[in-house]
mmCIF file of N, CA, C and O in Angstrom:
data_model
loop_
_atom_site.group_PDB
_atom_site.id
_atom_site.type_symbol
_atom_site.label_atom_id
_atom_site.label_comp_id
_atom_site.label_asym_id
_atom_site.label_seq_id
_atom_site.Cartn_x
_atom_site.Cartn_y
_atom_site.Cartn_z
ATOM 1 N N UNK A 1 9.417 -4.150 -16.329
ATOM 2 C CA UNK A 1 9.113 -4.608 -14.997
ATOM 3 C C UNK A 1 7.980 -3.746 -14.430
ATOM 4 O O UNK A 1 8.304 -2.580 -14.202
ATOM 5 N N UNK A 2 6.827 -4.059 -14.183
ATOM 6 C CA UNK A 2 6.218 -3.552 -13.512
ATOM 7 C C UNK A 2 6.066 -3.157 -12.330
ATOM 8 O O UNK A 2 6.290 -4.049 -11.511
ATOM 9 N N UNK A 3 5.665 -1.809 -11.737
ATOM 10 C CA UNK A 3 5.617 -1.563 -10.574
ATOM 11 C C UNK A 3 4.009 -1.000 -10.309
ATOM 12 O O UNK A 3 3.209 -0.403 -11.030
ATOM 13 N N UNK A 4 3.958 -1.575 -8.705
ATOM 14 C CA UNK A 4 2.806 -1.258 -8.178
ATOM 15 C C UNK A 4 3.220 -0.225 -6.722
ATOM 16 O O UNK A 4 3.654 -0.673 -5.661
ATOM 17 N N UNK A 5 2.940 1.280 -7.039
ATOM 18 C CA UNK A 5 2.704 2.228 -5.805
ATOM 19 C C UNK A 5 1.467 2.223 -5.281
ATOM 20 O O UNK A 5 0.401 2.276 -5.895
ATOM 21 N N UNK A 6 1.674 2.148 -3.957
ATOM 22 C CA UNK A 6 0.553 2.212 -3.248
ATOM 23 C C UNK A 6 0.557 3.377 -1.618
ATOM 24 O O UNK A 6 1.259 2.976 -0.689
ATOM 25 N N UNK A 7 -0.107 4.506 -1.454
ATOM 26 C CA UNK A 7 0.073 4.961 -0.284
ATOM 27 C C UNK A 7 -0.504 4.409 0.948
ATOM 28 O O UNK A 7 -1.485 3.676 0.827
ATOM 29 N N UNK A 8 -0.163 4.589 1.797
ATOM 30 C CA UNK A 8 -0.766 3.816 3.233
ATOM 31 C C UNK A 8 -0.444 4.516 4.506
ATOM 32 O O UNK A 8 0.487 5.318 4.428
ATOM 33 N N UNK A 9 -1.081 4.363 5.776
ATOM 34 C CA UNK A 9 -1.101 5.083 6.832
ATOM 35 C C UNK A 9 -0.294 3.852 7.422
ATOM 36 O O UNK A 9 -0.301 2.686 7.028
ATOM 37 N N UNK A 10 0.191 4.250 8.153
ATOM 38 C CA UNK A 10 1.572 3.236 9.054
ATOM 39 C C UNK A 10 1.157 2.115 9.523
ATOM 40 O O UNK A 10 0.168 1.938 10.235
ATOM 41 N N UNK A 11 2.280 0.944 8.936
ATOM 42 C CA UNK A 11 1.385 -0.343 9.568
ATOM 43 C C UNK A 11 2.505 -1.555 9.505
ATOM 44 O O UNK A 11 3.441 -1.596 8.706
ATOM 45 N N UNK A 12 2.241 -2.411 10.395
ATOM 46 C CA UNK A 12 3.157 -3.497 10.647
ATOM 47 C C UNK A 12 4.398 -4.099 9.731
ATOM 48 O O UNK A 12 4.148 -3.776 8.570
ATOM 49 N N UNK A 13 5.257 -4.618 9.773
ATOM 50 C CA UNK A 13 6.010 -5.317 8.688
ATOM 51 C C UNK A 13 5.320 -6.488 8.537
ATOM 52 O O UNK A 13 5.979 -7.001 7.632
ATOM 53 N N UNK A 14 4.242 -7.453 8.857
ATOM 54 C CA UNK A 14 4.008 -8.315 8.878
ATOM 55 C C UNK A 14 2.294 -8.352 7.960
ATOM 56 O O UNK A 14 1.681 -9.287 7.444
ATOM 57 N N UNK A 15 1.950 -6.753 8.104
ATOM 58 C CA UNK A 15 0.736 -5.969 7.133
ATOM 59 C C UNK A 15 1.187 -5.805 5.485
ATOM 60 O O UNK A 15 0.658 -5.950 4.383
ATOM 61 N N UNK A 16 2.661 -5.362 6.113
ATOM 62 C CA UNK A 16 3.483 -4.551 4.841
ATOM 63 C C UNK A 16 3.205 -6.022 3.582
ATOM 64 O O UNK A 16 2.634 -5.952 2.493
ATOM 65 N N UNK A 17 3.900 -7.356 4.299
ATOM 66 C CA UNK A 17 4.449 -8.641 3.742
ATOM 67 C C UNK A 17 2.874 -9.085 3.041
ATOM 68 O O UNK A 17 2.894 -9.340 1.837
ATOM 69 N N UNK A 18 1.693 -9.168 3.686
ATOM 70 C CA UNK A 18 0.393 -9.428 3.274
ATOM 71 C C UNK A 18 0.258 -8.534 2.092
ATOM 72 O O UNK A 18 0.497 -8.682 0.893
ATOM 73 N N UNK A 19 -0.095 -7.785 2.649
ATOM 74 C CA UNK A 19 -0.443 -6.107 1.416
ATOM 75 C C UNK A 19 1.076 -6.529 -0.112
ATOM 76 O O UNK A 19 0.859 -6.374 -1.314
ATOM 77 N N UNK A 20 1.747 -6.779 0.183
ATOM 78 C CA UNK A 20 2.499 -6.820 -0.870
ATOM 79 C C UNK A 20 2.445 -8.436 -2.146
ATOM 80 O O UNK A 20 2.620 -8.530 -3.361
ATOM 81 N N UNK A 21 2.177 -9.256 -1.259
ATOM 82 C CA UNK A 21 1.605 -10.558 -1.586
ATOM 83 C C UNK A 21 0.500 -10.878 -2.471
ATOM 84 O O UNK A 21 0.357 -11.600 -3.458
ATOM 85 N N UNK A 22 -0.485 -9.836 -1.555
ATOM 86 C CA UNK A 22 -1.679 -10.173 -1.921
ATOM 87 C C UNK A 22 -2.023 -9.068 -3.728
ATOM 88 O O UNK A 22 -2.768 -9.333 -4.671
ATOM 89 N N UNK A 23 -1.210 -8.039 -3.524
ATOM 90 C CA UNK A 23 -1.086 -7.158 -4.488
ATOM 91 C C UNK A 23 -0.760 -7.676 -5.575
ATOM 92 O O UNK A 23 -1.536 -7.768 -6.527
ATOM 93 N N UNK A 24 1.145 -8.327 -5.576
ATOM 94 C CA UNK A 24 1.598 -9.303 -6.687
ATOM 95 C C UNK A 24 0.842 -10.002 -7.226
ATOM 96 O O UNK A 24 0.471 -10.049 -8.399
ATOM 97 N N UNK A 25 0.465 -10.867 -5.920
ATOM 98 C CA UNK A 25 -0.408 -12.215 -7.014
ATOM 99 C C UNK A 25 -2.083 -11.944 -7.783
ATOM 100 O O UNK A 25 -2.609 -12.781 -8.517
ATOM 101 N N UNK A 26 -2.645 -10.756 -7.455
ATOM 102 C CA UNK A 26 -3.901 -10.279 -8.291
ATOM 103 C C UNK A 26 -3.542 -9.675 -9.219
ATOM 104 O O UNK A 26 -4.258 -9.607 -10.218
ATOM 105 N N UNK A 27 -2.272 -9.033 -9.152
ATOM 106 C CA UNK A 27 -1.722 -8.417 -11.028
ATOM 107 C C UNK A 27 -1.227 -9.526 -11.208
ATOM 108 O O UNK A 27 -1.850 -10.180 -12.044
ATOM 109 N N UNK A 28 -0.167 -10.139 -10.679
ATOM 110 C CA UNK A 28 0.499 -11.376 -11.739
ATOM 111 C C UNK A 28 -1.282 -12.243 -12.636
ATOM 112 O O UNK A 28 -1.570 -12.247 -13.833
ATOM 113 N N UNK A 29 -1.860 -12.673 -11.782
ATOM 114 C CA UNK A 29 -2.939 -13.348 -12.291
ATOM 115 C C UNK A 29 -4.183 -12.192 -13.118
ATOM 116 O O UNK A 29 -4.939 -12.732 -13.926
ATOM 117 N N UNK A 30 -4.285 -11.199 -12.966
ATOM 118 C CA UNK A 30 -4.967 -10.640 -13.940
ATOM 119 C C UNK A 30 -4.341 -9.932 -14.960
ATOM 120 O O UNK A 30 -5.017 -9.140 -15.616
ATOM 121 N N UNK A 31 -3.413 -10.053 -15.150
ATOM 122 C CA UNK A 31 -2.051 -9.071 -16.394
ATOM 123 C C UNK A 31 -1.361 -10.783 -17.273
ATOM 124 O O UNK A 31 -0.936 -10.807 -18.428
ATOM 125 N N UNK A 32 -1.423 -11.785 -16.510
ATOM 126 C CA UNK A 32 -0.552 -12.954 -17.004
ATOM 127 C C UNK A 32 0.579 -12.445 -16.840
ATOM 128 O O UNK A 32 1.166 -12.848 -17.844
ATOM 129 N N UNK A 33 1.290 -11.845 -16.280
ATOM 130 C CA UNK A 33 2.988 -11.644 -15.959
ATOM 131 C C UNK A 33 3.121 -12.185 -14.682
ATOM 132 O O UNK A 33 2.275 -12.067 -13.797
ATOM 133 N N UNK A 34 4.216 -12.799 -14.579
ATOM 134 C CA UNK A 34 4.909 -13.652 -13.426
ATOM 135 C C UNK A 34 5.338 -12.679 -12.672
ATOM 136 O O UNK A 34 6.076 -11.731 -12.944
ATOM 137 N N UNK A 35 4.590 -13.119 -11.274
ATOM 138 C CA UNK A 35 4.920 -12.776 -9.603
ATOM 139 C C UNK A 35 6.590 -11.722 -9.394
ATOM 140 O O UNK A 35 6.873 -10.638 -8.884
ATOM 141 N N UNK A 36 7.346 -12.822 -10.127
ATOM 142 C CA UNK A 36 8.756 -11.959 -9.615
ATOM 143 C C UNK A 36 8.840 -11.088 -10.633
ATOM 144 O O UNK A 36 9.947 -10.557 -10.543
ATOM 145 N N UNK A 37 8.128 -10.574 -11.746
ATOM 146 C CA UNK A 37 8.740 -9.312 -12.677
ATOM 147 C C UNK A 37 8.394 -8.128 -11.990
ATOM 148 O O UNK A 37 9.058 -7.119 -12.227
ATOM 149 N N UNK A 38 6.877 -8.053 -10.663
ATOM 150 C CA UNK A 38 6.646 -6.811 -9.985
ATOM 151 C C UNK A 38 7.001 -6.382 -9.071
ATOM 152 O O UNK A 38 6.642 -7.032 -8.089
ATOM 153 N N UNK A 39 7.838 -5.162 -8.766
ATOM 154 C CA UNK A 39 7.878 -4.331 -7.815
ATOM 155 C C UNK A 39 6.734 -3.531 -6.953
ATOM 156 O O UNK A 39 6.016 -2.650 -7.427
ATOM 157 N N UNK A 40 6.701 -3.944 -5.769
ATOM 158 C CA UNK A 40 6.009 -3.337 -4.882
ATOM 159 C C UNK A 40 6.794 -1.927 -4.274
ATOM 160 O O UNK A 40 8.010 -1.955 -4.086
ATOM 161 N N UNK A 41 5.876 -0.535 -3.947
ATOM 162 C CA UNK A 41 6.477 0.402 -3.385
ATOM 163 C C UNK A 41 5.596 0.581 -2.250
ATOM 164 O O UNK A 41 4.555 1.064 -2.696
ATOM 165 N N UNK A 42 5.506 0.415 -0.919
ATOM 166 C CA UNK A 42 4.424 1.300 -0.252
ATOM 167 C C UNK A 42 5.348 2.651 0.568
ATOM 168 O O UNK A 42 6.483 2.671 1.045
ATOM 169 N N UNK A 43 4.562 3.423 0.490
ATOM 170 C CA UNK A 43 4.943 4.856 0.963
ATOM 171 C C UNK A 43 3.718 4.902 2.488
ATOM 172 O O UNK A 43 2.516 5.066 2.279
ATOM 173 N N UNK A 44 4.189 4.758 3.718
ATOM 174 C CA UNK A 44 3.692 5.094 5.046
ATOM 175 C C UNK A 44 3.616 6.550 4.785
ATOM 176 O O UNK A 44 4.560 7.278 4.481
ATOM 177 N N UNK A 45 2.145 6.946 4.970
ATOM 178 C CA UNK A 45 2.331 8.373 5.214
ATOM 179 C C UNK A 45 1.347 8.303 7.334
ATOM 180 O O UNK A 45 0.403 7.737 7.887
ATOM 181 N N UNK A 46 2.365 9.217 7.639
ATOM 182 C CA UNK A 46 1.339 9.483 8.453
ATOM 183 C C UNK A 46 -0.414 10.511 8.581
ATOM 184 O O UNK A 46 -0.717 11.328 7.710
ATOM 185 N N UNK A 47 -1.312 10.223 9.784
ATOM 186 C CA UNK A 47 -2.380 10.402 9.012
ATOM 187 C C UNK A 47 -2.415 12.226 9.193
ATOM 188 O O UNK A 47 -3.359 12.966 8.915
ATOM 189 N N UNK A 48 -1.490 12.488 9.571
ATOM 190 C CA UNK A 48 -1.518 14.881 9.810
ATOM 191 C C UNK A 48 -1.318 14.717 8.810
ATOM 192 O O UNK A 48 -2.006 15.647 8.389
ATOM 193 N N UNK A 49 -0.740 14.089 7.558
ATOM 194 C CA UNK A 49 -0.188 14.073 6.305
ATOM 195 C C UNK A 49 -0.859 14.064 5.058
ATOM 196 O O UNK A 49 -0.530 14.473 3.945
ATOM 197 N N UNK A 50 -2.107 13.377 5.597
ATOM 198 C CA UNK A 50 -3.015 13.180 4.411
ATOM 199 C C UNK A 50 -4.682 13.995 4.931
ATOM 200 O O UNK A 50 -5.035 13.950 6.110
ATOM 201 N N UNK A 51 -5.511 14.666 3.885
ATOM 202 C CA UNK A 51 -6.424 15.158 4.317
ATOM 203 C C UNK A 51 -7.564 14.366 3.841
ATOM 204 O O UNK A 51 -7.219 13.393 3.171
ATOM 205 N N UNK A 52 -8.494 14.475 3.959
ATOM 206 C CA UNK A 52 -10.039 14.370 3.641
ATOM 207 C C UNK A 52 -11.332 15.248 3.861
ATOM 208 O O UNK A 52 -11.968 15.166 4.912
ATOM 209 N N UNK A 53 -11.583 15.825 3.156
ATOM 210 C CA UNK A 53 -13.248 17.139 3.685
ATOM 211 C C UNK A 53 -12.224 18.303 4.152
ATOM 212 O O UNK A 53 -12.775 19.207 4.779
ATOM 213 N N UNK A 54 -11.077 18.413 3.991
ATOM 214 C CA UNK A 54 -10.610 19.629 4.595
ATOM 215 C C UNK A 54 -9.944 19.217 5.701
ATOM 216 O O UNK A 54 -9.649 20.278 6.250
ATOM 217 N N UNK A 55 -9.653 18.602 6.164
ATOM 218 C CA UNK A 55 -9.113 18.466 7.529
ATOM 219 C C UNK A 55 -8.214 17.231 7.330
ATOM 220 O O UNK A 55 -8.467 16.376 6.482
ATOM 221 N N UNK A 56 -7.073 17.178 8.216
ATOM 222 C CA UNK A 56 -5.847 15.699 8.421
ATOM 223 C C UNK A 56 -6.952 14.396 8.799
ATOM 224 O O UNK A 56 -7.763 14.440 9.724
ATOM 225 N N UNK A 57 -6.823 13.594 8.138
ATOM 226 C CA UNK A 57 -7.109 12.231 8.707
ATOM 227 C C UNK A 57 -6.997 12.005 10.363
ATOM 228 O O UNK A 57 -7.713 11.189 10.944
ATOM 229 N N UNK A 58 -6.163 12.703 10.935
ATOM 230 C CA UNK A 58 -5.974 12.700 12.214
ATOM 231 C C UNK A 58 -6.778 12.757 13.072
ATOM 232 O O UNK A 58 -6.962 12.193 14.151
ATOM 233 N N UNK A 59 -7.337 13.631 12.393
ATOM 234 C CA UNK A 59 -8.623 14.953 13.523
ATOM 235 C C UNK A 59 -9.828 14.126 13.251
ATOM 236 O O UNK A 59 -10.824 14.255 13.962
ATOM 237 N N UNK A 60 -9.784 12.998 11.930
ATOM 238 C CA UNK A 60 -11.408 12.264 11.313
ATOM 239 C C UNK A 60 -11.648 11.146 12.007
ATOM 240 O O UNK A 60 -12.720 10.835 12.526
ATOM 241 N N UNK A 61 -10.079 10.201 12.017
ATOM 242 C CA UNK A 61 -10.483 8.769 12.348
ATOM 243 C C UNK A 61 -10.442 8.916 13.736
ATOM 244 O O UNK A 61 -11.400 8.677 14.471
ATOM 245 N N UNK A 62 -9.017 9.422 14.214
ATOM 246 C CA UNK A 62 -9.370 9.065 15.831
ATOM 247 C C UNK A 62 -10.405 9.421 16.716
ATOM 248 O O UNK A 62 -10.367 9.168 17.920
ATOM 249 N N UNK A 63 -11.662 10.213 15.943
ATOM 250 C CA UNK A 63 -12.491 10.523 16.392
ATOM 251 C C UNK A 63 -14.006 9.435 16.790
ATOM 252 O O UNK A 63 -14.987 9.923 17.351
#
């Protein structure tokens, strides 16, 4: 069974349902394995959590 992890900064259940959709069906169709054999994981990180150039995402985007 395949699984697809993916990290992400916090976002809707209705983002989550897209993002997971849209994920399945570009591996199901580029691997030839059927839609229901993949597991989706997304992990919300918040953005103090993740860095870039040295510094939290926090301090980059909301800027």
């Amino acid at each position: 069974m395949p699984v697809i992890q993916i990290d992400a900064g916090p976002m809707s259940k209705e983002k989550k349902a897209e993002l997971i959709k849209n994920l399945t069906d570009a591996a199901s169709s580029t691997l030839n394995i059927p839609a229901q054999a993949f597991i989706v994981i997304i992990r919300e990180n918040s953005l103090d959590n993740v860095g870039s150039g040295g510094k939290p995402l926090s301090e980059t985007i909301n800027k």
